[in-house]
Amino acid sequence: MNEPIVIVGAGLGGIRLAENLRNGGYEGELVLIGEEPHAPYDRPPLSKAVLTGDHTTTDLKRPEYYTDSRIDLRTGTRVTAVDPASHTVTVDHDGVVDQVSYGTLVLATGLVARRFPGADDVRGVHVIRTIDDALALRADAATATKAAVVGAGFIGCEVAASLRALDIPVTVVEPAQTPLAVAVGATIGEMITRLHREADVDLRTGTGVDELAVADGAVTGIVLSDGTTIDADLVVVGIGGYPDLGYLDGSGIPMAPRESGGGIACNGVGLAVDDVYALGDAANWTDVHGDHNRVEHWNHVVDQAAIVAAQLLGHPIAHQAVPYFWSDQYGLKIQMLGAPHSDDDVHVVDDDGRRFLAYYSRDGILTGVVGAGRVGKLMKTRPHLLTPTPIAALLDA
Ligand SMILES: Cc1cc2nc3c(=O)[nH]c(=O)nc-3n(C[C@H](O)[C@H](O)[C@H](O)COP(=O)(O)OP(=O)(O)OC[C@H]3O[C@@H](n4cnc5c(N)ncnc54)[C@H](O)[C@@H]3O)c2cc1C
């Protein structure tokens, strides 16, 4: 690999890559550049423990780690341009613009939250992507009397669960008929929906939000596309995020087609163009079938950081991991192994009305396993996803 290694994005992927490089024996210069004023921190607790508890940080490393590991961490520094021809990036730190040279560049710039149009300056309206977002939301939740969550994706569902844990009445609005159906299919989406109804969440599906109701600069409610107004003095917009890649304009670094999730187009080990890699939520790698695929899950980022580090250290590893993600809602850990399609066959093998375990199959072969409150049982199925396993064999076992 060419030195120095410059990593853009001081989040999960950036710090995991730096750590893997140092642990793997890389002795050269290592620069980690992040736009946020914070050292790398973990995002999953933001919609969970940070909202319901009193954490003010979820740092991934002790402060001394960076000096001890000779990682030149530059926080509050935004990369505004990349020039692969001259192997430089342009950085902006508090208005001071500079160039940083790289031998190898790794882009791990994550996502930004999609916002509700026209809501930026309205008090009481929140998104949740950064620790500052989460702390601002928690501060408003302390005095909120009624909340509305726009979007019932994983983060929207988790925020709803956290707000209910704080005893705030919550309405969740979701344009699809079934929450999470895109990710887990309609059958499992309905089983997760039960948890919300059991917790007295007012769930409105099949309708969008047209506009916010605002008085004196503060939100007072949301107006649904069916004309109904829902009162709320706290609104959380959970309508997903997108890779904000304007800093790559004119760089020649390829983008993946929108239909495959967009993001930085890479090969199967994260290489985008010579000496430039990308990983994490912003990256779109080709999978084993040659299809482009952009994934927004914690373990996926960690796996990719290990693969890129191994690549740079000169002892490549294959991408063998079984896809995995989790979500915490209403005291249950919801987990999925594998990468089933939302229209795969679903086989519910265990359901007590709250906790459940189900298999997915396509053409008779196991494609995934999903569970709620079934951690041990679910993890035991992992080996079956490493090789093609007939679903009949599992159902008969
Ligand atoms: C609220 C929340 C809850 C989540 N819960 C779960 C969960 O339960 N389970 C799960 O599997 N996953 C979860 N995730 C997803 C998981 O956290 C992400 O997949 C992971 O953080 C992505 O890592 P990353 O390094 O790609 O990006 P990030 O962690 O987002 O880091 C990217 C960093 O790059 C910085 N950056 C961007 N552009 C620039 C630039 N031009 N110059 C310099 N810096 C830049 C950003 O400011 C950011 O700090 C959750 C995410 C969120 C937001």
Coordinates of C-alpha atoms and ligand atoms in Angstrom, one line a residue:
M1 CA 0.0 0.0 0.0
N2 CA 1.1 3.6 -0.5
E3 CA 1.6 5.8 2.5
P4 CA 0.4 7.8 4.3
I5 CA -3.0 6.4 4.9
V6 CA -5.7 9.1 5.2
I7 CA -9.2 8.1 6.4
V8 CA -12.0 10.5 5.8
G9 CA -14.9 10.0 8.3
A10 CA -14.1 9.6 12.0
G11 CA -17.1 7.3 12.7
L12 CA -17.4 3.6 13.3
G13 CA -15.8 2.5 10.0
G14 CA -13.0 5.0 10.2
I15 CA -11.9 4.1 13.7
R16 CA -12.3 0.4 13.1
L17 CA -10.1 0.6 10.0
A18 CA -7.4 2.6 11.9
E19 CA -7.5 0.1 14.7
N20 CA -7.2 -2.9 12.4
L21 CA -4.3 -1.3 10.6
R22 CA -2.4 -0.6 13.8
N23 CA -3.2 -4.1 15.3
G24 CA -2.1 -5.6 12.0
G25 CA 1.3 -4.0 12.2
Y26 CA 1.0 -0.9 10.1
E27 CA 3.6 1.5 11.4
G28 CA 3.3 4.4 8.9
E29 CA 1.5 7.7 9.2
L30 CA -2.3 7.4 9.8
V31 CA -4.6 10.4 9.6
L32 CA -8.2 10.2 10.6
I33 CA -10.3 13.2 9.5
G34 CA -13.8 13.9 10.9
E35 CA -16.2 16.7 10.4
E36 CA -17.9 16.4 13.8
P37 CA -16.3 18.0 16.8
H38 CA -16.2 14.6 18.6
A39 CA -13.8 11.7 18.5
P40 CA -15.4 8.6 17.0
Y41 CA -18.5 7.4 18.9
D42 CA -21.1 4.7 18.5
R43 CA -24.4 5.5 17.0
P44 CA -26.7 2.5 17.9
P45 CA -27.2 3.8 21.5
L46 CA -28.4 7.2 20.2
S47 CA -31.9 6.0 19.6
K48 CA -31.9 3.7 22.7
A49 CA -29.9 4.2 25.9
V50 CA -28.9 7.8 25.1
L51 CA -32.6 8.8 24.9
T52 CA -33.8 6.9 27.9
G53 CA -30.7 7.2 30.1
D54 CA -28.2 9.9 31.1
H55 CA -25.2 9.1 28.8
T56 CA -23.7 12.1 27.2
T57 CA -21.1 10.2 25.2
T58 CA -20.8 6.9 23.5
D59 CA -17.1 7.2 22.6
L60 CA -15.6 4.1 20.9
K61 CA -12.1 4.7 22.4
R62 CA -10.5 6.3 25.4
P63 CA -9.1 9.8 24.6
E64 CA -5.5 8.7 25.0
Y65 CA -6.0 5.9 22.5
Y66 CA -5.3 8.2 19.6
T67 CA -1.9 9.4 20.9
D68 CA -0.9 6.0 22.1
S69 CA -1.7 4.5 18.7
R70 CA -0.2 7.4 16.8
I71 CA -3.4 8.2 15.0
D72 CA -3.5 11.8 13.9
L73 CA -7.2 12.5 14.7
R74 CA -8.4 15.8 13.2
T75 CA -11.9 16.5 14.4
G76 CA -14.0 19.5 13.3
T77 CA -12.4 19.1 9.9
R78 CA -14.4 18.6 6.7
V79 CA -13.0 17.2 3.5
T80 CA -14.4 19.4 0.7
A81 CA -12.7 17.9 -2.3
V82 CA -10.7 14.9 -3.4
D83 CA -8.2 14.9 -6.2
P84 CA -7.0 11.3 -7.1
A85 CA -4.6 12.6 -9.8
S86 CA -2.5 14.6 -7.3
H87 CA -3.4 12.3 -4.3
T88 CA -4.6 15.2 -2.2
V89 CA -7.7 16.0 -0.3
T90 CA -8.8 19.6 0.5
V91 CA -9.8 20.2 4.2
D92 CA -11.7 23.0 5.9
H93 CA -11.1 23.4 9.6
D94 CA -13.0 26.5 11.0
G95 CA -12.7 28.2 7.6
V96 CA -9.0 27.5 7.3
V97 CA -8.5 25.6 4.0
D98 CA -5.6 23.3 3.5
Q99 CA -4.4 20.3 1.4
V100 CA -3.5 16.9 2.9
S101 CA -1.6 14.4 0.7
Y102 CA -2.3 10.7 0.8
G103 CA -0.7 7.5 -0.5
T104 CA -3.9 5.6 0.2
L105 CA -7.3 7.2 0.9
V106 CA -10.2 5.5 2.6
L107 CA -13.6 7.2 2.5
A108 CA -15.9 6.3 5.4
T109 CA -18.2 9.3 5.5
G110 CA -21.5 7.6 6.5
L111 CA -24.9 9.2 5.9
V112 CA -26.7 12.4 6.8
A113 CA -30.3 12.3 8.0
R114 CA -33.0 13.1 5.5
R115 CA -34.9 16.1 6.9
F116 CA -38.5 17.2 6.6
P117 CA -38.7 20.0 4.0
G118 CA -39.0 23.5 5.6
A119 CA -38.6 22.1 9.2
D120 CA -35.0 23.1 9.8
D121 CA -35.8 26.1 12.1
V122 CA -38.9 24.8 13.7
R123 CA -38.5 24.1 17.4
G124 CA -39.4 20.6 18.6
V125 CA -38.6 18.9 15.3
H126 CA -35.7 16.4 15.3
V127 CA -33.7 14.0 13.3
I128 CA -31.3 11.5 14.9
R129 CA -28.0 10.7 13.3
T130 CA -25.4 12.4 15.6
I131 CA -24.8 12.5 19.3
D132 CA -25.7 16.2 19.2
D133 CA -29.0 15.3 17.5
A134 CA -29.7 12.7 20.2
L135 CA -28.9 15.0 23.1
A136 CA -31.1 17.8 21.6
L137 CA -34.0 15.3 21.2
R138 CA -33.5 14.0 24.8
A139 CA -33.6 17.6 26.1
D140 CA -36.9 18.3 24.3
A141 CA -38.3 14.9 25.3
A142 CA -37.9 16.0 29.0
T143 CA -40.8 18.5 28.6
A144 CA -42.7 16.9 25.7
T145 CA -46.4 16.0 26.3
K146 CA -47.0 14.2 23.0
A147 CA -44.7 13.0 20.3
A148 CA -45.1 12.0 16.7
V149 CA -42.5 9.9 14.8
V150 CA -42.5 10.2 11.1
G151 CA -41.4 7.0 9.5
A152 CA -41.5 3.5 11.0
G153 CA -38.1 2.2 9.9
F154 CA -35.8 0.7 12.4
I155 CA -34.7 4.1 13.9
G156 CA -38.2 5.4 13.9
C157 CA -39.4 2.3 15.7
E158 CA -36.6 2.5 18.2
V159 CA -37.2 6.1 19.0
A160 CA -40.9 5.3 19.5
A161 CA -40.0 2.6 21.9
S162 CA -37.6 4.9 23.8
L163 CA -40.2 7.7 24.0
R164 CA -42.8 5.2 25.3
A165 CA -40.2 4.1 27.9
L166 CA -40.2 7.7 29.0
D167 CA -44.0 7.5 29.2
I168 CA -44.6 10.0 26.4
P169 CA -47.7 9.3 24.3
V170 CA -46.5 8.5 20.7
T171 CA -48.1 8.5 17.3
V172 CA -46.1 6.8 14.5
V173 CA -46.9 7.6 10.9
E174 CA -45.8 5.3 8.1
P175 CA -46.7 5.4 4.4
A176 CA -46.4 1.7 3.9
Q177 CA -49.1 -0.6 5.1
T178 CA -46.8 -2.6 7.4
P179 CA -43.8 -1.1 9.2
L180 CA -40.4 -2.6 8.3
A181 CA -41.9 -4.7 5.5
V182 CA -39.2 -3.7 3.1
A183 CA -36.5 -5.0 5.5
V184 CA -38.1 -8.0 7.0
G185 CA -41.2 -8.8 4.9
A186 CA -44.9 -8.2 5.7
T187 CA -45.4 -11.2 8.0
I188 CA -42.5 -10.3 10.3
G189 CA -43.3 -6.6 10.0
E190 CA -46.7 -7.4 11.5
M191 CA -45.2 -9.4 14.3
I192 CA -42.9 -6.4 15.2
T193 CA -46.0 -4.1 14.9
R194 CA -47.6 -6.0 17.7
L195 CA -45.0 -4.7 20.1
H196 CA -45.8 -1.1 19.2
R197 CA -49.6 -1.7 19.6
E198 CA -49.0 -3.5 22.9
A199 CA -47.1 -0.4 24.1
D200 CA -50.0 1.8 23.2
V201 CA -48.3 3.5 20.3
D202 CA -50.9 5.1 18.0
L203 CA -49.7 3.6 14.7
R204 CA -51.0 5.1 11.5
T205 CA -50.0 3.2 8.4
G206 CA -50.8 3.8 4.8
T207 CA -50.5 7.5 5.2
G208 CA -47.8 10.1 4.8
V209 CA -47.2 13.4 6.5
D210 CA -48.0 16.4 4.3
E211 CA -46.9 19.2 6.5
L212 CA -46.1 20.3 10.0
A213 CA -48.4 22.4 12.1
V214 CA -46.4 25.3 13.6
A215 CA -47.2 28.1 15.9
D216 CA -44.7 30.8 17.1
G217 CA -41.8 28.9 15.5
A218 CA -42.6 25.7 17.5
V219 CA -44.2 22.5 16.1
T220 CA -47.7 21.8 17.4
G221 CA -48.5 18.8 15.3
I222 CA -48.3 17.0 11.9
V223 CA -50.9 17.1 9.1
L224 CA -51.4 13.6 7.5
S225 CA -52.0 13.1 3.8
D226 CA -55.6 12.0 4.7
G227 CA -56.1 15.5 6.2
T228 CA -56.0 14.4 9.9
T229 CA -54.0 16.6 12.2
I230 CA -52.1 14.8 15.0
D231 CA -51.1 17.1 17.9
A232 CA -47.5 16.8 19.0
D233 CA -45.0 19.1 20.6
L234 CA -42.2 16.8 19.7
V235 CA -41.7 15.4 16.2
V236 CA -39.0 13.0 15.2
V237 CA -38.3 12.6 11.5
G238 CA -37.1 9.1 10.9
I239 CA -37.2 8.9 7.1
G240 CA -33.7 7.5 6.5
G241 CA -30.5 9.0 5.4
Y242 CA -28.3 9.4 2.3
P243 CA -24.6 9.6 1.6
D244 CA -23.7 13.2 1.2
L245 CA -21.0 12.9 -1.4
G246 CA -20.8 16.4 -2.9
Y247 CA -17.2 16.5 -1.7
L248 CA -16.4 13.9 -4.5
D249 CA -17.8 16.1 -7.3
G250 CA -15.3 16.3 -10.1
S251 CA -13.0 13.7 -8.5
G252 CA -13.9 11.0 -11.0
I253 CA -14.6 8.5 -8.2
P254 CA -17.6 6.5 -9.5
M255 CA -21.0 6.5 -7.9
A256 CA -23.2 3.4 -7.8
P257 CA -26.6 3.6 -9.6
R258 CA -29.5 4.9 -7.5
E259 CA -31.4 1.6 -8.0
S260 CA -28.7 -0.3 -6.2
G261 CA -28.7 2.2 -3.3
G262 CA -26.3 4.8 -4.6
G263 CA -23.1 5.6 -2.7
I264 CA -19.4 5.2 -3.7
A265 CA -19.1 2.3 -6.2
C266 CA -16.5 -0.2 -5.2
N267 CA -15.3 -3.7 -6.1
G268 CA -15.8 -6.6 -3.7
V269 CA -13.0 -5.4 -1.3
G270 CA -13.8 -1.7 -1.2
L271 CA -11.5 -0.4 -4.0
A272 CA -13.1 2.5 -5.9
V273 CA -10.2 3.8 -8.0
D274 CA -6.5 3.3 -7.7
D275 CA -5.4 4.0 -4.1
V276 CA -8.9 5.0 -3.0
Y277 CA -11.2 2.7 -1.0
A278 CA -14.6 3.3 0.6
L279 CA -16.4 1.4 3.3
G280 CA -19.4 1.7 5.6
D281 CA -22.8 3.3 5.0
A282 CA -21.5 5.5 2.2
A283 CA -20.0 2.7 0.2
N284 CA -21.6 0.4 -2.3
W285 CA -19.6 -2.8 -2.7
T286 CA -20.2 -5.6 -5.3
D287 CA -21.4 -8.7 -3.6
V288 CA -20.4 -12.3 -4.4
H289 CA -22.9 -12.3 -7.3
G290 CA -21.4 -9.1 -8.7
D291 CA -24.4 -7.0 -7.7
H292 CA -23.9 -3.6 -6.2
N293 CA -25.2 -3.4 -2.6
R294 CA -25.2 -0.6 0.0
V295 CA -25.9 -1.6 3.5
E296 CA -26.5 0.5 6.6
H297 CA -25.8 -1.9 9.5
W298 CA -23.1 -1.8 12.3
N299 CA -21.7 -5.3 11.8
H300 CA -21.4 -4.8 8.1
V301 CA -19.3 -1.7 8.6
V302 CA -17.1 -3.6 11.0
D303 CA -16.7 -6.5 8.5
Q304 CA -15.8 -4.1 5.7
A305 CA -13.2 -2.3 7.9
A306 CA -11.5 -5.7 8.5
I307 CA -11.5 -6.5 4.8
V308 CA -10.0 -3.2 3.7
A309 CA -7.4 -3.3 6.5
A310 CA -6.4 -6.8 5.4
Q311 CA -6.2 -5.7 1.8
L312 CA -4.0 -2.8 2.7
L313 CA -1.8 -4.9 5.0
G314 CA -1.2 -7.3 2.1
H315 CA -3.0 -10.4 3.4
P316 CA -6.5 -10.2 1.9
I317 CA -9.4 -12.0 3.6
A318 CA -12.5 -13.3 1.9
H319 CA -15.9 -11.7 2.6
Q320 CA -17.4 -14.7 4.4
A321 CA -19.4 -13.2 7.2
V322 CA -23.1 -13.9 7.4
P323 CA -24.9 -10.5 7.2
Y324 CA -26.3 -9.5 10.6
F325 CA -28.1 -6.7 12.2
W326 CA -30.1 -6.0 15.4
S327 CA -32.5 -3.5 16.7
D328 CA -33.7 -3.0 20.3
Q329 CA -37.3 -2.3 20.9
Y330 CA -39.5 -2.6 24.0
G331 CA -37.0 -4.7 25.9
L332 CA -36.5 -7.2 23.1
K333 CA -33.5 -7.7 20.8
I334 CA -34.7 -8.1 17.3
Q335 CA -32.0 -9.8 15.1
M336 CA -31.6 -10.9 11.6
L337 CA -29.0 -13.2 10.0
G338 CA -28.6 -13.5 6.3
A339 CA -29.9 -11.3 3.5
P340 CA -33.4 -12.5 2.7
H341 CA -35.6 -10.7 0.1
S342 CA -38.8 -9.2 1.5
D343 CA -40.8 -11.6 -0.7
D344 CA -39.0 -14.8 0.4
D345 CA -41.1 -17.5 2.0
V346 CA -41.4 -17.1 5.7
H347 CA -41.6 -20.0 8.2
V348 CA -42.5 -18.9 11.7
V349 CA -41.3 -21.7 14.0
D350 CA -41.7 -20.2 17.4
D351 CA -44.1 -17.4 18.5
D352 CA -45.4 -16.6 22.0
G353 CA -47.2 -13.4 20.8
R354 CA -44.2 -11.3 21.6
R355 CA -41.0 -13.2 21.1
F356 CA -40.6 -15.2 17.9
L357 CA -38.2 -17.0 15.6
A358 CA -38.7 -17.4 11.8
Y359 CA -36.8 -18.7 8.8
Y360 CA -36.8 -17.3 5.3
S361 CA -36.3 -19.5 2.2
R362 CA -36.1 -19.0 -1.5
D363 CA -36.4 -22.0 -3.9
G364 CA -36.3 -24.3 -0.9
I365 CA -33.0 -22.9 0.5
L366 CA -32.6 -21.0 3.8
T367 CA -31.9 -17.3 3.1
G368 CA -32.2 -15.8 6.5
V369 CA -33.4 -16.1 10.1
V370 CA -35.1 -13.4 12.2
G371 CA -36.0 -13.4 15.8
A372 CA -37.2 -11.3 18.7
G373 CA -36.0 -12.2 22.2
R374 CA -34.5 -15.4 20.8
V375 CA -30.8 -14.5 20.8
G376 CA -29.4 -18.0 21.6
K377 CA -31.7 -19.9 19.2
L378 CA -31.0 -17.4 16.4
M379 CA -27.3 -17.4 16.8
K380 CA -27.2 -21.2 16.6
T381 CA -28.6 -21.1 13.1
R382 CA -25.6 -19.1 11.8
P383 CA -23.7 -22.1 10.4
H384 CA -26.7 -23.0 8.3
L385 CA -26.3 -19.7 6.4
L386 CA -22.6 -20.4 5.5
T387 CA -23.6 -23.2 3.1
P388 CA -26.8 -23.7 1.1
T389 CA -29.2 -25.4 3.6
P390 CA -32.5 -26.9 2.5
I391 CA -35.3 -25.3 4.5
A392 CA -37.0 -28.7 4.8
A393 CA -34.1 -30.1 6.8
L394 CA -34.5 -27.3 9.4
L395 CA -38.2 -27.5 9.6
D396 CA -38.0 -31.3 10.2
A397 CA -35.3 -31.0 12.8
Ligands
LIG1 C1 -29.6 6.4 15.7 C2 -28.9 5.2 15.0 C3 -29.1 3.9 15.5 C4 -28.6 2.8 14.9 N1 -28.8 1.6 15.4 C5 -28.3 0.5 14.8 C6 -28.6 -0.8 15.3 O1 -29.3 -1.0 16.3 N2 -28.1 -1.9 14.7 C7 -27.3 -1.7 13.6 O2 -26.9 -2.8 13.0 N3 -27.0 -0.5 13.1 C8 -27.5 0.6 13.7 N4 -27.2 1.8 13.2 C9 -26.3 2.0 12.0 C10 -24.8 2.1 12.3 O3 -24.6 2.9 13.4 C11 -24.1 2.6 11.1 O4 -24.2 1.6 10.1 C12 -22.7 3.0 11.3 O5 -22.5 4.0 12.2 C13 -22.1 3.5 10.0 O6 -20.7 3.7 10.1 P1 -19.9 4.6 9.1 O7 -18.5 4.7 9.6 O8 -20.2 4.2 7.7 O9 -20.6 6.1 9.2 P2 -20.7 7.0 10.5 O10 -20.7 6.2 11.8 O11 -21.9 7.8 10.2 O12 -19.5 8.0 10.4 C14 -19.2 8.8 9.3 C15 -18.5 10.1 9.8 O13 -18.0 10.7 8.7 C16 -18.1 12.1 8.9 N5 -18.1 12.8 7.6 C17 -19.0 12.8 6.6 N6 -18.6 13.6 5.6 C18 -17.4 14.0 5.9 C19 -16.5 14.9 5.2 N7 -16.7 15.3 4.0 N8 -15.3 15.2 5.8 C20 -15.0 14.7 7.1 N9 -15.9 13.9 7.8 C21 -17.1 13.6 7.2 C22 -19.5 12.2 9.6 O14 -19.6 13.5 10.2 C23 -19.4 11.0 10.5 O15 -18.9 11.4 11.8 C24 -27.7 3.0 13.8 C25 -27.5 4.3 13.3 C26 -28.1 5.4 13.9 C27 -27.9 6.7 13.3

